[in-house]
Amino acid sequence: MLVLLPPSEGKAPSGRGAPLKPETLSLPGLSEARRAVLDELTELCAADEEKAREVLGLSEGLRGEIAKNTELRTAGTRPAGEVYTGVLYDALDLASLDTAARRRAARSLLVFSGLWGAVRVTDRIPPYRCSMGVRLPGLGALGAHWRAPMAAAMPEAVGSGLVLDLRSSAYTAAWKPKGEVAERTASVRVLHAPTRKVVSHFNKATKGRIVRGLLESGAAPSGPAELVEALRDLGYEVEATAPSAAGRPWSLDVLVDEIH
């Protein structure tokens, strides 16, 4: 099983580890595309703070993030699973998993990123600010920039198993499963059961708990139908919609009564 996650805007401070070593990151086929984003992002942030703030969509209060982007090659790094600190990652709480579950996380979790394309939670990266929705002056929209390199790199990462897609819409622009891979992909929405509406904070937290539950249980569903059963075994109410045509993913709605 490969679980596709969005990153978080919230990031931990720079780590104490060695600076970034791009050649050590997973999915080495993305190296050239990563270098292009890293080069333009650091140059933009060093050359024109006001333009960088506009391009990155940062409020005045987040102006300090621009200076951090200028130091991406020299800042200390942490495992990506420690760098991302948003609601989903707080609920997932990788640090408190037992050894076996952490090993499963290292194998199965892939975090999409505007800067890195995608990384595993064990890859060491510095904190950064660059969402997939950014349009850099030279490279253009990052979702489009990543599309070709991700299409080339993802088949090996996906392998022959289930793909559990928990990404937000901005990150699905970088890679969409097609054909036979799509048929073993399940995308998940978390809905407030009484209203049948998505509530952002609640949605992210529940997705984090779902991933944690799967990692702790050691569940290894081979396809979307088996995933539905695994989630029900974990106590979730799940409504599944099988694809209406070949080459399309499954859609799963997880219904939860309480928003917390």
mmCIF file of C-alpha atoms in Angstrom:
data_model
loop_
_atom_site.group_PDB
_atom_site.id
_atom_site.type_symbol
_atom_site.label_atom_id
_atom_site.label_comp_id
_atom_site.label_asym_id
_atom_site.label_seq_id
_atom_site.Cartn_x
_atom_site.Cartn_y
_atom_site.Cartn_z
ATOM 1 C CA MET A 1 0.000 0.000 0.000
ATOM 2 C CA LEU A 2 1.205 3.479 -0.899
ATOM 3 C CA VAL A 3 -0.416 6.400 0.926
ATOM 4 C CA LEU A 4 -0.268 9.790 -0.795
ATOM 5 C CA LEU A 5 -0.338 12.712 1.639
ATOM 6 C CA PRO A 6 -0.422 16.484 1.262
ATOM 7 C CA PRO A 7 2.258 18.464 3.112
ATOM 8 C CA SER A 8 1.381 21.059 5.747
ATOM 9 C CA GLU A 9 1.881 24.805 5.693
ATOM 10 C CA GLY A 10 3.101 24.518 9.284
ATOM 11 C CA LYS A 11 6.688 23.322 9.560
ATOM 12 C CA ALA A 12 9.063 22.574 12.422
ATOM 13 C CA PRO A 13 12.156 24.799 12.798
ATOM 14 C CA SER A 14 15.396 23.861 11.075
ATOM 15 C CA GLY A 15 16.919 20.710 12.457
ATOM 16 C CA ARG A 16 20.394 20.069 13.796
ATOM 17 C CA GLY A 17 21.251 17.602 11.087
ATOM 18 C CA ALA A 18 23.484 18.093 8.076
ATOM 19 C CA PRO A 19 22.322 20.441 5.325
ATOM 20 C CA LEU A 20 20.243 19.206 2.421
ATOM 21 C CA LYS A 21 21.741 16.434 0.298
ATOM 22 C CA PRO A 22 19.441 16.325 -2.739
ATOM 23 C CA GLU A 23 20.999 13.121 -4.016
ATOM 24 C CA THR A 24 19.734 11.239 -0.935
ATOM 25 C CA LEU A 25 16.047 12.028 -1.480
ATOM 26 C CA SER A 26 13.671 9.303 -2.615
ATOM 27 C CA LEU A 27 12.394 9.221 -6.206
ATOM 28 C CA PRO A 28 15.743 10.232 -7.735
ATOM 29 C CA GLY A 29 14.046 10.686 -11.094
ATOM 30 C CA LEU A 30 12.727 13.977 -9.723
ATOM 31 C CA SER A 31 16.219 15.376 -9.089
ATOM 32 C CA GLU A 32 16.365 17.702 -12.094
ATOM 33 C CA ALA A 33 12.882 19.094 -11.500
ATOM 34 C CA ARG A 34 13.704 19.605 -7.805
ATOM 35 C CA ARG A 35 16.876 21.466 -8.686
ATOM 36 C CA ALA A 36 14.954 23.793 -11.001
ATOM 37 C CA VAL A 37 12.410 24.732 -8.310
ATOM 38 C CA LEU A 38 15.069 25.078 -5.619
ATOM 39 C CA ASP A 39 17.226 27.326 -7.799
ATOM 40 C CA GLU A 40 14.406 29.680 -8.771
ATOM 41 C CA LEU A 41 12.840 29.768 -5.321
ATOM 42 C CA THR A 42 16.074 30.647 -3.504
ATOM 43 C CA GLU A 43 17.056 33.225 -6.131
ATOM 44 C CA LEU A 44 13.635 34.896 -6.044
ATOM 45 C CA CYS A 45 13.604 35.099 -2.255
ATOM 46 C CA ALA A 46 17.149 36.493 -2.121
ATOM 47 C CA ALA A 47 16.633 39.071 -4.876
ATOM 48 C CA ASP A 48 13.231 40.634 -4.183
ATOM 49 C CA GLU A 49 11.497 40.073 -0.860
ATOM 50 C CA GLU A 50 8.310 41.891 -1.817
ATOM 51 C CA LYS A 51 7.919 40.040 -5.104
ATOM 52 C CA ALA A 52 8.653 36.736 -3.344
ATOM 53 C CA ARG A 53 5.943 37.471 -0.778
ATOM 54 C CA GLU A 54 3.459 38.130 -3.576
ATOM 55 C CA VAL A 55 4.440 35.024 -5.571
ATOM 56 C CA LEU A 56 4.294 32.767 -2.517
ATOM 57 C CA GLY A 57 0.990 34.251 -1.338
ATOM 58 C CA LEU A 58 2.327 35.136 2.123
ATOM 59 C CA SER A 59 0.745 37.596 4.508
ATOM 60 C CA GLU A 60 2.805 40.406 6.006
ATOM 61 C CA GLY A 61 3.073 38.390 9.206
ATOM 62 C CA LEU A 62 4.787 35.540 7.330
ATOM 63 C CA ARG A 63 7.424 37.727 5.687
ATOM 64 C CA GLY A 64 10.101 35.960 7.760
ATOM 65 C CA GLU A 65 9.468 32.758 5.777
ATOM 66 C CA ILE A 66 11.129 34.393 2.767
ATOM 67 C CA ALA A 67 14.489 34.634 4.512
ATOM 68 C CA LYS A 68 14.249 30.952 5.440
ATOM 69 C CA ASN A 69 13.823 30.086 1.772
ATOM 70 C CA THR A 70 17.135 31.763 0.950
ATOM 71 C CA GLU A 71 18.922 29.295 3.270
ATOM 72 C CA LEU A 72 17.466 26.042 2.006
ATOM 73 C CA ARG A 73 20.847 24.660 0.933
ATOM 74 C CA THR A 74 22.564 25.403 4.263
ATOM 75 C CA ALA A 75 19.815 25.031 6.871
ATOM 76 C CA GLY A 76 19.737 21.994 9.129
ATOM 77 C CA THR A 77 17.418 19.200 8.087
ATOM 78 C CA ARG A 78 14.970 16.834 9.749
ATOM 79 C CA PRO A 79 13.099 13.779 8.459
ATOM 80 C CA ALA A 80 10.105 15.025 6.478
ATOM 81 C CA GLY A 81 7.821 13.277 8.948
ATOM 82 C CA GLU A 82 9.122 15.686 11.608
ATOM 83 C CA VAL A 83 9.167 18.784 9.381
ATOM 84 C CA TYR A 84 5.425 18.714 8.654
ATOM 85 C CA THR A 85 3.478 19.745 11.742
ATOM 86 C CA GLY A 86 -0.068 20.533 10.574
ATOM 87 C CA VAL A 87 -3.359 19.036 11.720
ATOM 88 C CA LEU A 88 -3.052 15.797 9.744
ATOM 89 C CA TYR A 89 0.490 15.169 11.015
ATOM 90 C CA ASP A 90 -0.427 15.991 14.599
ATOM 91 C CA ALA A 91 -3.158 13.341 14.426
ATOM 92 C CA LEU A 92 -0.852 10.865 12.693
ATOM 93 C CA ASP A 93 1.811 11.464 15.392
ATOM 94 C CA LEU A 94 4.551 9.420 13.749
ATOM 95 C CA ALA A 95 6.938 9.823 16.685
ATOM 96 C CA SER A 96 4.680 7.845 19.028
ATOM 97 C CA LEU A 97 4.224 4.846 16.731
ATOM 98 C CA ASP A 98 5.840 1.578 17.739
ATOM 99 C CA THR A 99 8.828 0.284 15.794
ATOM 100 C CA ALA A 100 6.845 -1.938 13.431
ATOM 101 C CA ALA A 101 4.380 0.833 12.570
ATOM 102 C CA ARG A 102 7.218 3.310 11.958
ATOM 103 C CA ARG A 103 8.771 0.851 9.517
ATOM 104 C CA ARG A 104 5.453 0.594 7.686
ATOM 105 C CA ALA A 105 5.268 4.400 7.579
ATOM 106 C CA ALA A 106 8.748 4.621 6.063
ATOM 107 C CA ARG A 107 7.730 2.188 3.318
ATOM 108 C CA SER A 108 4.234 3.397 2.578
ATOM 109 C CA LEU A 109 3.897 7.157 3.126
ATOM 110 C CA LEU A 110 4.686 9.591 0.318
ATOM 111 C CA VAL A 111 4.259 13.345 0.899
ATOM 112 C CA PHE A 112 3.649 15.570 -2.120
ATOM 113 C CA SER A 113 5.350 18.974 -2.153
ATOM 114 C CA GLY A 114 5.554 22.073 -4.322
ATOM 115 C CA LEU A 115 9.309 22.187 -3.780
ATOM 116 C CA TRP A 116 10.340 18.522 -3.724
ATOM 117 C CA GLY A 117 7.662 16.893 -5.879
ATOM 118 C CA ALA A 118 7.252 14.052 -3.401
ATOM 119 C CA VAL A 119 9.332 12.720 -0.508
ATOM 120 C CA ARG A 120 9.143 9.854 1.926
ATOM 121 C CA VAL A 121 8.756 10.661 5.624
ATOM 122 C CA THR A 122 12.333 9.523 6.261
ATOM 123 C CA ASP A 123 13.872 11.889 3.693
ATOM 124 C CA ARG A 124 15.787 14.706 5.387
ATOM 125 C CA ILE A 125 14.658 18.169 4.264
ATOM 126 C CA PRO A 126 14.807 21.715 5.669
ATOM 127 C CA PRO A 127 11.628 23.654 6.487
ATOM 128 C CA TYR A 128 10.459 25.712 3.507
ATOM 129 C CA ARG A 129 7.535 27.721 2.200
ATOM 130 C CA CYS A 130 6.348 26.870 -1.309
ATOM 131 C CA SER A 131 2.934 25.346 -1.927
ATOM 132 C CA MET A 132 1.894 23.456 -5.038
ATOM 133 C CA GLY A 133 -0.411 26.343 -5.950
ATOM 134 C CA VAL A 134 2.541 28.711 -6.476
ATOM 135 C CA ARG A 135 3.327 30.040 -9.958
ATOM 136 C CA LEU A 136 7.036 30.898 -10.158
ATOM 137 C CA PRO A 137 7.950 33.616 -12.691
ATOM 138 C CA GLY A 138 10.299 31.343 -14.650
ATOM 139 C CA LEU A 139 8.906 27.823 -14.214
ATOM 140 C CA GLY A 140 5.232 28.767 -14.100
ATOM 141 C CA ALA A 141 2.587 26.816 -12.187
ATOM 142 C CA LEU A 142 4.237 24.152 -10.049
ATOM 143 C CA GLY A 143 1.424 21.653 -10.545
ATOM 144 C CA ALA A 144 2.175 21.692 -14.276
ATOM 145 C CA HIS A 145 5.956 21.723 -13.711
ATOM 146 C CA TRP A 146 5.772 18.477 -11.764
ATOM 147 C CA ARG A 147 3.376 16.640 -14.063
ATOM 148 C CA ALA A 148 5.864 15.072 -16.504
ATOM 149 C CA PRO A 149 8.602 14.136 -14.002
ATOM 150 C CA MET A 150 6.031 12.697 -11.598
ATOM 151 C CA ALA A 151 4.435 10.662 -14.403
ATOM 152 C CA ALA A 152 7.860 9.128 -15.074
ATOM 153 C CA ALA A 153 8.800 8.553 -11.419
ATOM 154 C CA MET A 154 5.546 7.365 -9.858
ATOM 155 C CA PRO A 155 5.092 3.936 -11.495
ATOM 156 C CA GLU A 156 8.105 2.553 -9.629
ATOM 157 C CA ALA A 157 6.986 4.157 -6.353
ATOM 158 C CA VAL A 158 3.457 2.813 -6.750
ATOM 159 C CA GLY A 159 4.469 -0.749 -7.568
ATOM 160 C CA SER A 160 1.619 -3.245 -7.855
ATOM 161 C CA GLY A 161 -0.352 -2.480 -4.702
ATOM 162 C CA LEU A 162 -3.164 -0.274 -3.456
ATOM 163 C CA VAL A 163 -2.841 3.519 -3.677
ATOM 164 C CA LEU A 164 -4.629 5.424 -0.904
ATOM 165 C CA ASP A 165 -4.899 9.030 -2.067
ATOM 166 C CA LEU A 166 -5.416 11.540 0.754
ATOM 167 C CA ARG A 167 -4.048 14.588 -1.069
ATOM 168 C CA SER A 168 -5.819 17.914 -1.281
ATOM 169 C CA SER A 169 -6.866 19.156 -4.723
ATOM 170 C CA ALA A 170 -3.823 21.401 -5.294
ATOM 171 C CA TYR A 171 -1.505 18.407 -4.979
ATOM 172 C CA THR A 172 -3.489 16.083 -7.224
ATOM 173 C CA ALA A 173 -2.543 18.452 -10.073
ATOM 174 C CA ALA A 174 1.032 17.130 -9.947
ATOM 175 C CA TRP A 175 0.077 13.497 -10.564
ATOM 176 C CA LYS A 176 -3.169 11.703 -11.319
ATOM 177 C CA PRO A 177 -3.232 7.913 -11.498
ATOM 178 C CA LYS A 178 -4.345 6.554 -14.841
ATOM 179 C CA GLY A 179 -5.334 3.248 -16.342
ATOM 180 C CA GLU A 180 -4.685 0.147 -14.290
ATOM 181 C CA VAL A 181 -3.096 2.167 -11.464
ATOM 182 C CA ALA A 182 -6.257 4.265 -11.141
ATOM 183 C CA GLU A 183 -8.332 1.120 -10.770
ATOM 184 C CA ARG A 184 -6.419 0.221 -7.606
ATOM 185 C CA THR A 185 -6.513 3.773 -6.250
ATOM 186 C CA ALA A 186 -8.973 4.996 -3.633
ATOM 187 C CA SER A 187 -9.469 8.676 -2.844
ATOM 188 C CA VAL A 188 -11.011 9.521 0.506
ATOM 189 C CA ARG A 189 -13.257 12.297 1.748
ATOM 190 C CA VAL A 190 -14.147 12.707 5.400
ATOM 191 C CA LEU A 191 -17.688 13.999 5.876
ATOM 192 C CA HIS A 192 -19.568 15.239 8.921
ATOM 193 C CA ALA A 193 -22.304 12.595 8.845
ATOM 194 C CA PRO A 194 -25.327 14.741 9.825
ATOM 195 C CA THR A 195 -24.603 17.416 7.205
ATOM 196 C CA ARG A 196 -22.657 15.399 4.593
ATOM 197 C CA LYS A 197 -20.215 18.328 4.402
ATOM 198 C CA VAL A 198 -16.411 18.423 4.468
ATOM 199 C CA VAL A 199 -15.033 20.410 7.404
ATOM 200 C CA SER A 200 -11.383 21.238 6.691
ATOM 201 C CA HIS A 201 -9.775 20.855 10.136
ATOM 202 C CA PHE A 202 -11.897 17.823 10.943
ATOM 203 C CA ASN A 203 -11.169 16.301 7.538
ATOM 204 C CA LYS A 204 -7.398 16.581 8.015
ATOM 205 C CA ALA A 205 -7.406 15.248 11.579
ATOM 206 C CA THR A 206 -9.526 12.236 10.660
ATOM 207 C CA LYS A 207 -7.272 11.410 7.709
ATOM 208 C CA GLY A 208 -4.309 11.463 10.081
ATOM 209 C CA ARG A 209 -6.110 9.072 12.425
ATOM 210 C CA ILE A 210 -7.036 6.781 9.529
ATOM 211 C CA VAL A 211 -3.408 6.479 8.438
ATOM 212 C CA ARG A 212 -2.271 5.921 12.002
ATOM 213 C CA GLY A 213 -4.875 3.196 12.498
ATOM 214 C CA LEU A 214 -3.822 1.389 9.329
ATOM 215 C CA LEU A 215 -0.141 1.575 10.300
ATOM 216 C CA GLU A 216 -0.778 0.339 13.845
ATOM 217 C CA SER A 217 -3.036 -2.504 12.745
ATOM 218 C CA GLY A 218 -0.610 -3.762 10.133
ATOM 219 C CA ALA A 219 -3.475 -3.927 7.639
ATOM 220 C CA ALA A 220 -2.289 -4.621 4.107
ATOM 221 C CA PRO A 221 -5.318 -4.221 1.834
ATOM 222 C CA SER A 222 -4.561 -5.316 -1.712
ATOM 223 C CA GLY A 223 -7.163 -3.101 -3.360
ATOM 224 C CA PRO A 224 -9.924 -0.563 -2.694
ATOM 225 C CA ALA A 225 -12.542 -3.151 -1.709
ATOM 226 C CA GLU A 226 -10.167 -4.619 0.881
ATOM 227 C CA LEU A 227 -9.394 -1.098 2.117
ATOM 228 C CA VAL A 228 -13.088 -0.528 2.794
ATOM 229 C CA GLU A 229 -13.134 -3.642 4.963
ATOM 230 C CA ALA A 230 -9.944 -2.601 6.765
ATOM 231 C CA LEU A 231 -11.423 0.807 7.583
ATOM 232 C CA ARG A 232 -14.646 -0.760 8.821
ATOM 233 C CA ASP A 233 -12.572 -3.080 11.004
ATOM 234 C CA LEU A 234 -11.027 0.058 12.515
ATOM 235 C CA GLY A 235 -14.510 1.299 13.380
ATOM 236 C CA TYR A 236 -15.119 3.763 10.551
ATOM 237 C CA GLU A 237 -18.398 4.097 8.691
ATOM 238 C CA VAL A 238 -17.480 3.999 5.006
ATOM 239 C CA GLU A 239 -19.529 4.507 1.864
ATOM 240 C CA ALA A 240 -17.709 3.280 -1.240
ATOM 241 C CA THR A 241 -18.358 4.187 -4.855
ATOM 242 C CA ALA A 242 -16.742 1.855 -7.359
ATOM 243 C CA PRO A 243 -15.678 3.442 -10.657
ATOM 244 C CA SER A 244 -18.317 3.588 -13.366
ATOM 245 C CA ALA A 245 -15.737 2.979 -16.101
ATOM 246 C CA ALA A 246 -12.353 1.338 -16.519
ATOM 247 C CA GLY A 247 -9.296 3.383 -15.630
ATOM 248 C CA ARG A 248 -11.011 5.385 -12.882
ATOM 249 C CA PRO A 249 -10.306 5.409 -9.107
ATOM 250 C CA TRP A 250 -12.652 4.422 -6.303
ATOM 251 C CA SER A 251 -14.202 7.125 -4.118
ATOM 252 C CA LEU A 252 -14.622 6.494 -0.400
ATOM 253 C CA ASP A 253 -16.586 8.681 2.007
ATOM 254 C CA VAL A 254 -15.739 8.234 5.684
ATOM 255 C CA LEU A 255 -18.642 9.476 7.819
ATOM 256 C CA VAL A 256 -17.972 10.717 11.325
ATOM 257 C CA ASP A 257 -20.541 12.149 13.747
ATOM 258 C CA GLU A 258 -18.360 14.316 15.959
ATOM 259 C CA ILE A 259 -16.186 17.193 14.806
ATOM 260 C CA HIS A 260 -13.015 17.311 16.905
#
